[in-house]
Short mmCIF file of C-alpha atoms and ligand atoms in Angstrom, two decimals:
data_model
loop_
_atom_site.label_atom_id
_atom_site.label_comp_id
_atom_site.label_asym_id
_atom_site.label_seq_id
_atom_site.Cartn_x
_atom_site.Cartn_y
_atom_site.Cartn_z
CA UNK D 931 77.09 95.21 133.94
CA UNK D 932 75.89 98.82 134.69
CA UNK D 933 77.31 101.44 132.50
CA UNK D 934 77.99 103.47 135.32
CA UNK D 935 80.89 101.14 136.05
CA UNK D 936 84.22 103.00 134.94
CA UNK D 937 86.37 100.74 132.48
CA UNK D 938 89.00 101.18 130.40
CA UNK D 939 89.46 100.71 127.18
CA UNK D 940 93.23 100.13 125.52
CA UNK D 941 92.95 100.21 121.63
CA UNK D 942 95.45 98.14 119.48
CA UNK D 943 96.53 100.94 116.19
CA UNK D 944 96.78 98.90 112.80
CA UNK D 945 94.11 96.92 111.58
CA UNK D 946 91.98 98.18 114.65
CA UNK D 947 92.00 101.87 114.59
CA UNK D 948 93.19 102.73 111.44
CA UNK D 949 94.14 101.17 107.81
CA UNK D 950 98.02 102.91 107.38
CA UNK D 951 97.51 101.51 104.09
CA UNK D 952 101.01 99.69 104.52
CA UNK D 953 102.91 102.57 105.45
CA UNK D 954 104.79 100.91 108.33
CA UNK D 955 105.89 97.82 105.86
CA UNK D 956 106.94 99.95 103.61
CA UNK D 957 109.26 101.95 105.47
CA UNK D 958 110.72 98.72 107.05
CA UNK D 959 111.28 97.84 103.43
CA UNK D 960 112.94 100.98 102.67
CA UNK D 961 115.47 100.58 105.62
CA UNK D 962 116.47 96.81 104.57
CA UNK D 963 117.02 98.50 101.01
CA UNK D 964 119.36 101.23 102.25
CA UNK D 965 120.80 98.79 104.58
CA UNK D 966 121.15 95.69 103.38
CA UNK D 967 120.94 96.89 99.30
CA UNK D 968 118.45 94.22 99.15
CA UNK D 969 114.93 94.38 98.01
CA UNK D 970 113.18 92.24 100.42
CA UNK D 971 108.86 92.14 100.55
CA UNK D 972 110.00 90.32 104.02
CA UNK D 973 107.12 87.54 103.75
CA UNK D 974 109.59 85.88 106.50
CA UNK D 975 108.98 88.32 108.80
CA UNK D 976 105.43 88.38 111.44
CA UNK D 977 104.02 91.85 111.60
CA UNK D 978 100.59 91.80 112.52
CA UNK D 979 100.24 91.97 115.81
CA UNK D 980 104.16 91.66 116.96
CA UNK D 981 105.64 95.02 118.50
CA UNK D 982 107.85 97.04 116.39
CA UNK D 983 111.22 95.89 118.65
CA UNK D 984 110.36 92.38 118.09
CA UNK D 985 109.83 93.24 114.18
CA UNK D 986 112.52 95.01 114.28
CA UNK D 987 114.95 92.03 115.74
CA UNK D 988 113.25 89.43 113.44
CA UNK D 989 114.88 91.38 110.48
CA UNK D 990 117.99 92.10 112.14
CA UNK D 991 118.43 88.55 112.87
CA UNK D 992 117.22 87.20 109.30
CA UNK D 993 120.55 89.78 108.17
CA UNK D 994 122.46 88.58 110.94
CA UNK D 995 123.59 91.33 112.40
CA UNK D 996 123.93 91.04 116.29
CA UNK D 997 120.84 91.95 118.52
CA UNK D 998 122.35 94.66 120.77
CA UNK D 999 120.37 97.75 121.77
CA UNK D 1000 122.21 99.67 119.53
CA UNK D 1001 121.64 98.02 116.83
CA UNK D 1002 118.01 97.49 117.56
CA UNK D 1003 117.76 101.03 117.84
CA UNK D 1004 119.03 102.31 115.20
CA UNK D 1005 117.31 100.48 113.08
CA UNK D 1006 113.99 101.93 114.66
CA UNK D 1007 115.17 105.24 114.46
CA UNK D 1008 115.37 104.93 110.64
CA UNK D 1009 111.87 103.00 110.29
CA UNK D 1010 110.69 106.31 112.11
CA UNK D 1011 111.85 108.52 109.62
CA UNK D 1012 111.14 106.87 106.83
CA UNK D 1013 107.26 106.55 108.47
CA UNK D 1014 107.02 110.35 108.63
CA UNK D 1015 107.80 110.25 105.43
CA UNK D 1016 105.51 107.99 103.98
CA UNK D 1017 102.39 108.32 106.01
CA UNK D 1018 101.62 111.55 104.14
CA UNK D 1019 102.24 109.21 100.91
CA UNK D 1020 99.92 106.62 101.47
CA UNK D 1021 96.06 106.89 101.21
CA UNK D 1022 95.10 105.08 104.00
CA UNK D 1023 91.83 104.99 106.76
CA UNK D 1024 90.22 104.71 109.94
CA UNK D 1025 87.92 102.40 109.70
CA UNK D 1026 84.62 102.08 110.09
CA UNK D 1027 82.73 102.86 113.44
CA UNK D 1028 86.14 103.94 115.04
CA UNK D 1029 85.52 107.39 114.96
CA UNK D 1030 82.07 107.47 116.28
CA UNK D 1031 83.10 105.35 118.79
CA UNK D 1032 85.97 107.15 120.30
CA UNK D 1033 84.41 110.56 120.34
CA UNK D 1034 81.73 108.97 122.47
CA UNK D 1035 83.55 107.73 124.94
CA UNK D 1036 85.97 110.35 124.92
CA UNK D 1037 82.95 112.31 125.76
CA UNK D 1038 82.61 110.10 129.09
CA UNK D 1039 83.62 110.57 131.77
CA UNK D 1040 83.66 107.20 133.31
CA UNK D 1041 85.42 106.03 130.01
CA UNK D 1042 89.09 106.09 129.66
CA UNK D 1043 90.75 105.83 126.64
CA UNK D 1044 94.25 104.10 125.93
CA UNK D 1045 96.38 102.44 123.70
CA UNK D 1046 97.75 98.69 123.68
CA UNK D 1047 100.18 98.46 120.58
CA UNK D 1048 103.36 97.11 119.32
CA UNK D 1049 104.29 100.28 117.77
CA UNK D 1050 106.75 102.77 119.54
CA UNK D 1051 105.05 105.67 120.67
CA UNK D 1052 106.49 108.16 118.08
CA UNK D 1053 105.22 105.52 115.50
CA UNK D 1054 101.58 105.30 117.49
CA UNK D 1055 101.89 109.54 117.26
CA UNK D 1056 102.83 109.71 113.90
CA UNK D 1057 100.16 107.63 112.39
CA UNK D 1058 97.03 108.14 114.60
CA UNK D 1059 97.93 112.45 114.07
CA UNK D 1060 97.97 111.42 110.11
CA UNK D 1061 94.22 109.95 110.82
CA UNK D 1062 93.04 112.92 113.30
CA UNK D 1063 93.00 110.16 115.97
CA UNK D 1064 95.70 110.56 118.65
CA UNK D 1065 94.54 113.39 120.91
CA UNK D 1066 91.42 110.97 121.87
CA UNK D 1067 94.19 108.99 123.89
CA UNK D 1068 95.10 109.99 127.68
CA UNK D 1069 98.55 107.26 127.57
CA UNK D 1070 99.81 104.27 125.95
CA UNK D 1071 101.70 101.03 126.44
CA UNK D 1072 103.98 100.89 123.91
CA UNK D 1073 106.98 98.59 121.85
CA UNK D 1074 108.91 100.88 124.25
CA UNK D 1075 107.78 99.53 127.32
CA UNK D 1076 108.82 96.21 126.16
CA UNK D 1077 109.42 93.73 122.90
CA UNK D 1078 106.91 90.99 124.32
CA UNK D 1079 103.16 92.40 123.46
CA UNK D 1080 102.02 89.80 126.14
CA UNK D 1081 104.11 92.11 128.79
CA UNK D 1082 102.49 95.70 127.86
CA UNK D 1083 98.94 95.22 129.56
CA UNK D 1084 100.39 95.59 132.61
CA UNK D 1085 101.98 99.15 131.99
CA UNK D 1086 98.75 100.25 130.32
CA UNK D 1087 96.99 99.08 133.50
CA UNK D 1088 99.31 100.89 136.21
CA UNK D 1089 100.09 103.71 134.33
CA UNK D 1090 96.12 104.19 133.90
CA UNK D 1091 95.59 103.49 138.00
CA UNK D 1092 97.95 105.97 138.41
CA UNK D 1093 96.61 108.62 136.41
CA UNK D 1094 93.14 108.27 137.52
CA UNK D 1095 93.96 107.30 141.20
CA UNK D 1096 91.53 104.22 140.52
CA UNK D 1097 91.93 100.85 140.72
CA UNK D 1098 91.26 99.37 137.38
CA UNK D 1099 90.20 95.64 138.32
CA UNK D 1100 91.02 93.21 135.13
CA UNK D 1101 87.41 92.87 134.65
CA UNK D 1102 86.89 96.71 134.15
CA UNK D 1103 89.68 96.53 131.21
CA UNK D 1104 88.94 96.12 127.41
CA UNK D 1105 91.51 94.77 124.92
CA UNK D 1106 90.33 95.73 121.53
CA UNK D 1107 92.55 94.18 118.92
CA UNK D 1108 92.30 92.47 115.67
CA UNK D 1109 94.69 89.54 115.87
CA UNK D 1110 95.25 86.37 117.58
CA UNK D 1111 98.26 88.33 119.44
CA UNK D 1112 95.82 90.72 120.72
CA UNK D 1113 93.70 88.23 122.26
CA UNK D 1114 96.29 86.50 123.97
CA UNK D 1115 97.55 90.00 125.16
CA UNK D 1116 94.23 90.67 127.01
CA UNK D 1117 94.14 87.58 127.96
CA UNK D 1118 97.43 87.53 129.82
CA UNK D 1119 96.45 90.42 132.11
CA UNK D 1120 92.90 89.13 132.62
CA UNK D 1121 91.20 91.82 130.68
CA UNK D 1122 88.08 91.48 128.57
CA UNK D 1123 89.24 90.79 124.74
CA UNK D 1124 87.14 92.33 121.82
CA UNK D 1125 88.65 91.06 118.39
CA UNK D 1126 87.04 93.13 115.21
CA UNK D 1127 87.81 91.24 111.83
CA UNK D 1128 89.11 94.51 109.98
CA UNK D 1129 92.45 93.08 109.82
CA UNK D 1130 93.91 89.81 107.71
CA UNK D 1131 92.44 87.32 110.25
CA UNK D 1132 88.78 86.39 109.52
CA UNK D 1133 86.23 86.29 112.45
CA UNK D 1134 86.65 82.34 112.44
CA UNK D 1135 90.04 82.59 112.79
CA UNK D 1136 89.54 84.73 115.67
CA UNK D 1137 87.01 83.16 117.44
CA UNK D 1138 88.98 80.07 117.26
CA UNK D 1139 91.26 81.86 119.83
CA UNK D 1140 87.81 82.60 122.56
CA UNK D 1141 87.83 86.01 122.75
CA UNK D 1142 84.99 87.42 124.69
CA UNK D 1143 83.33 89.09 121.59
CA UNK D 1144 83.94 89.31 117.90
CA UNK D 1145 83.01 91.90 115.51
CA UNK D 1146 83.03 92.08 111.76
CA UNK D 1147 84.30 95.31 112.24
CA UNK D 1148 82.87 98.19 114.39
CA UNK D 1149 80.75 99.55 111.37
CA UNK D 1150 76.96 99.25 113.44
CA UNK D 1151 78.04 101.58 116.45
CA UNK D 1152 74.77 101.27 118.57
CA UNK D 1153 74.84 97.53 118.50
CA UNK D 1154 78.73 97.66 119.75
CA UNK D 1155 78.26 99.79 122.63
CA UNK D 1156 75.31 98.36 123.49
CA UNK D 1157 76.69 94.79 123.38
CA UNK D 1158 79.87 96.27 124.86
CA UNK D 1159 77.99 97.64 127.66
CA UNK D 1160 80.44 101.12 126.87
MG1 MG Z 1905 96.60 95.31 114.76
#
């Protein structure tokens, strides 16, 4: 691979980009306290790596109340505000590398720079503008676009072919992530898949799940981009 070649590179938020330092689980345990008038540490319930909707209809269901839009939505809308609120709270990161790394490529032009998460995009906004992060981003796919992570490359992918007027082949596309979820989302669309260890599973467990490459974490910038060919 030349580096000449434009790719595109679709970032996964928590665990990847930035430590929120819980702040998302603990505003979805503030809304099942209001709610519910329960104090749940909802163990039950997969986060990591699962889009906000389908976090959001996990919880709903474990309270039983019936999945309609509606409902679903509401419940976001108060996870939202209770984020906002709580982000400024919590002490958390970006982690290491991820800076260094995004201004770079920011700073190319045959680089482009999106997003891949389960959060909704006013949840992506709200914590990567807490960390400084989220004007490095052109677009997003997003728990908006749909509750199945394994259905969001696709929108990153057009909506970056349309943007750019350029045909963004599978092979020219980078998944960074840091769960099994991720992988399997990259790997859906035909993408490259870069797993980084800077969330709960270890690089083992990821490479157990054949990504492409696996980091530690993104600490040793020159020997990423360099092995990255970015
Ligand atoms: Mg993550």
């Amino acid at each position: 691979m030349t580096s000449s070649e434009k790719r595109l590179l679709l970032w996964d938020i928590d665990s990847t980009l930035i430590d929120s330092a819980r702040a998302g689980m603990k505003s979805l345990k503030r809304v099942v306290a209001v709610r519910f008038g329960v104090e749940d540490d909802l163990h039950d319930i997969e986060v990591a790596g699962r889009t906000d909707a389908h976090i959001a209809r996990s919880i709903l269901a474990k309270y039983r109340v019936a999945l309609t839009g509606e409902n679903v939505t509401a419940f976001l809308d108060d996870y939202l505000v209770g984020l906002g609120e709580l982000l400024p709270q919590t002490n958390g990161r970006v982690l290491p590398g991820v800076a260094e790394i995004l201004a770079r490529m920011h700073a190319r032009e045959d680089r482009v720079l999106g997003l891949l998460t389960g959060n909704l995009e006013r949840g992506a906004e709200l914590k990567l503008r807490r960390y400084g992060l989220w004007d490095y981003f052109e677009f997003g796919a997003f728990a908006d676009d749909h509750h199945d992570r394994n259905e969001l490359g696709a929108f990153a992918r057009t909506r970056a072919c349309e943007r750019h007027n350029f045909d963004f082949v599978p092979s020219a596309i980078d998944v960074i992530g840091d769960t099994p979820h991720d992988i399997a989302c990259g790997k859906a669309f035909g993408a490259r898949t870069v797993a980084v260890a800077t969330g709960t599973s270890t690089v083992a467990q990821l490479a157990a799940h054949a990504p492409d490459f696996v980091f530690e974490d993104l600490s040793d910038v020159d020997a990423v981009v360099a092995k990255l060919g970015w």
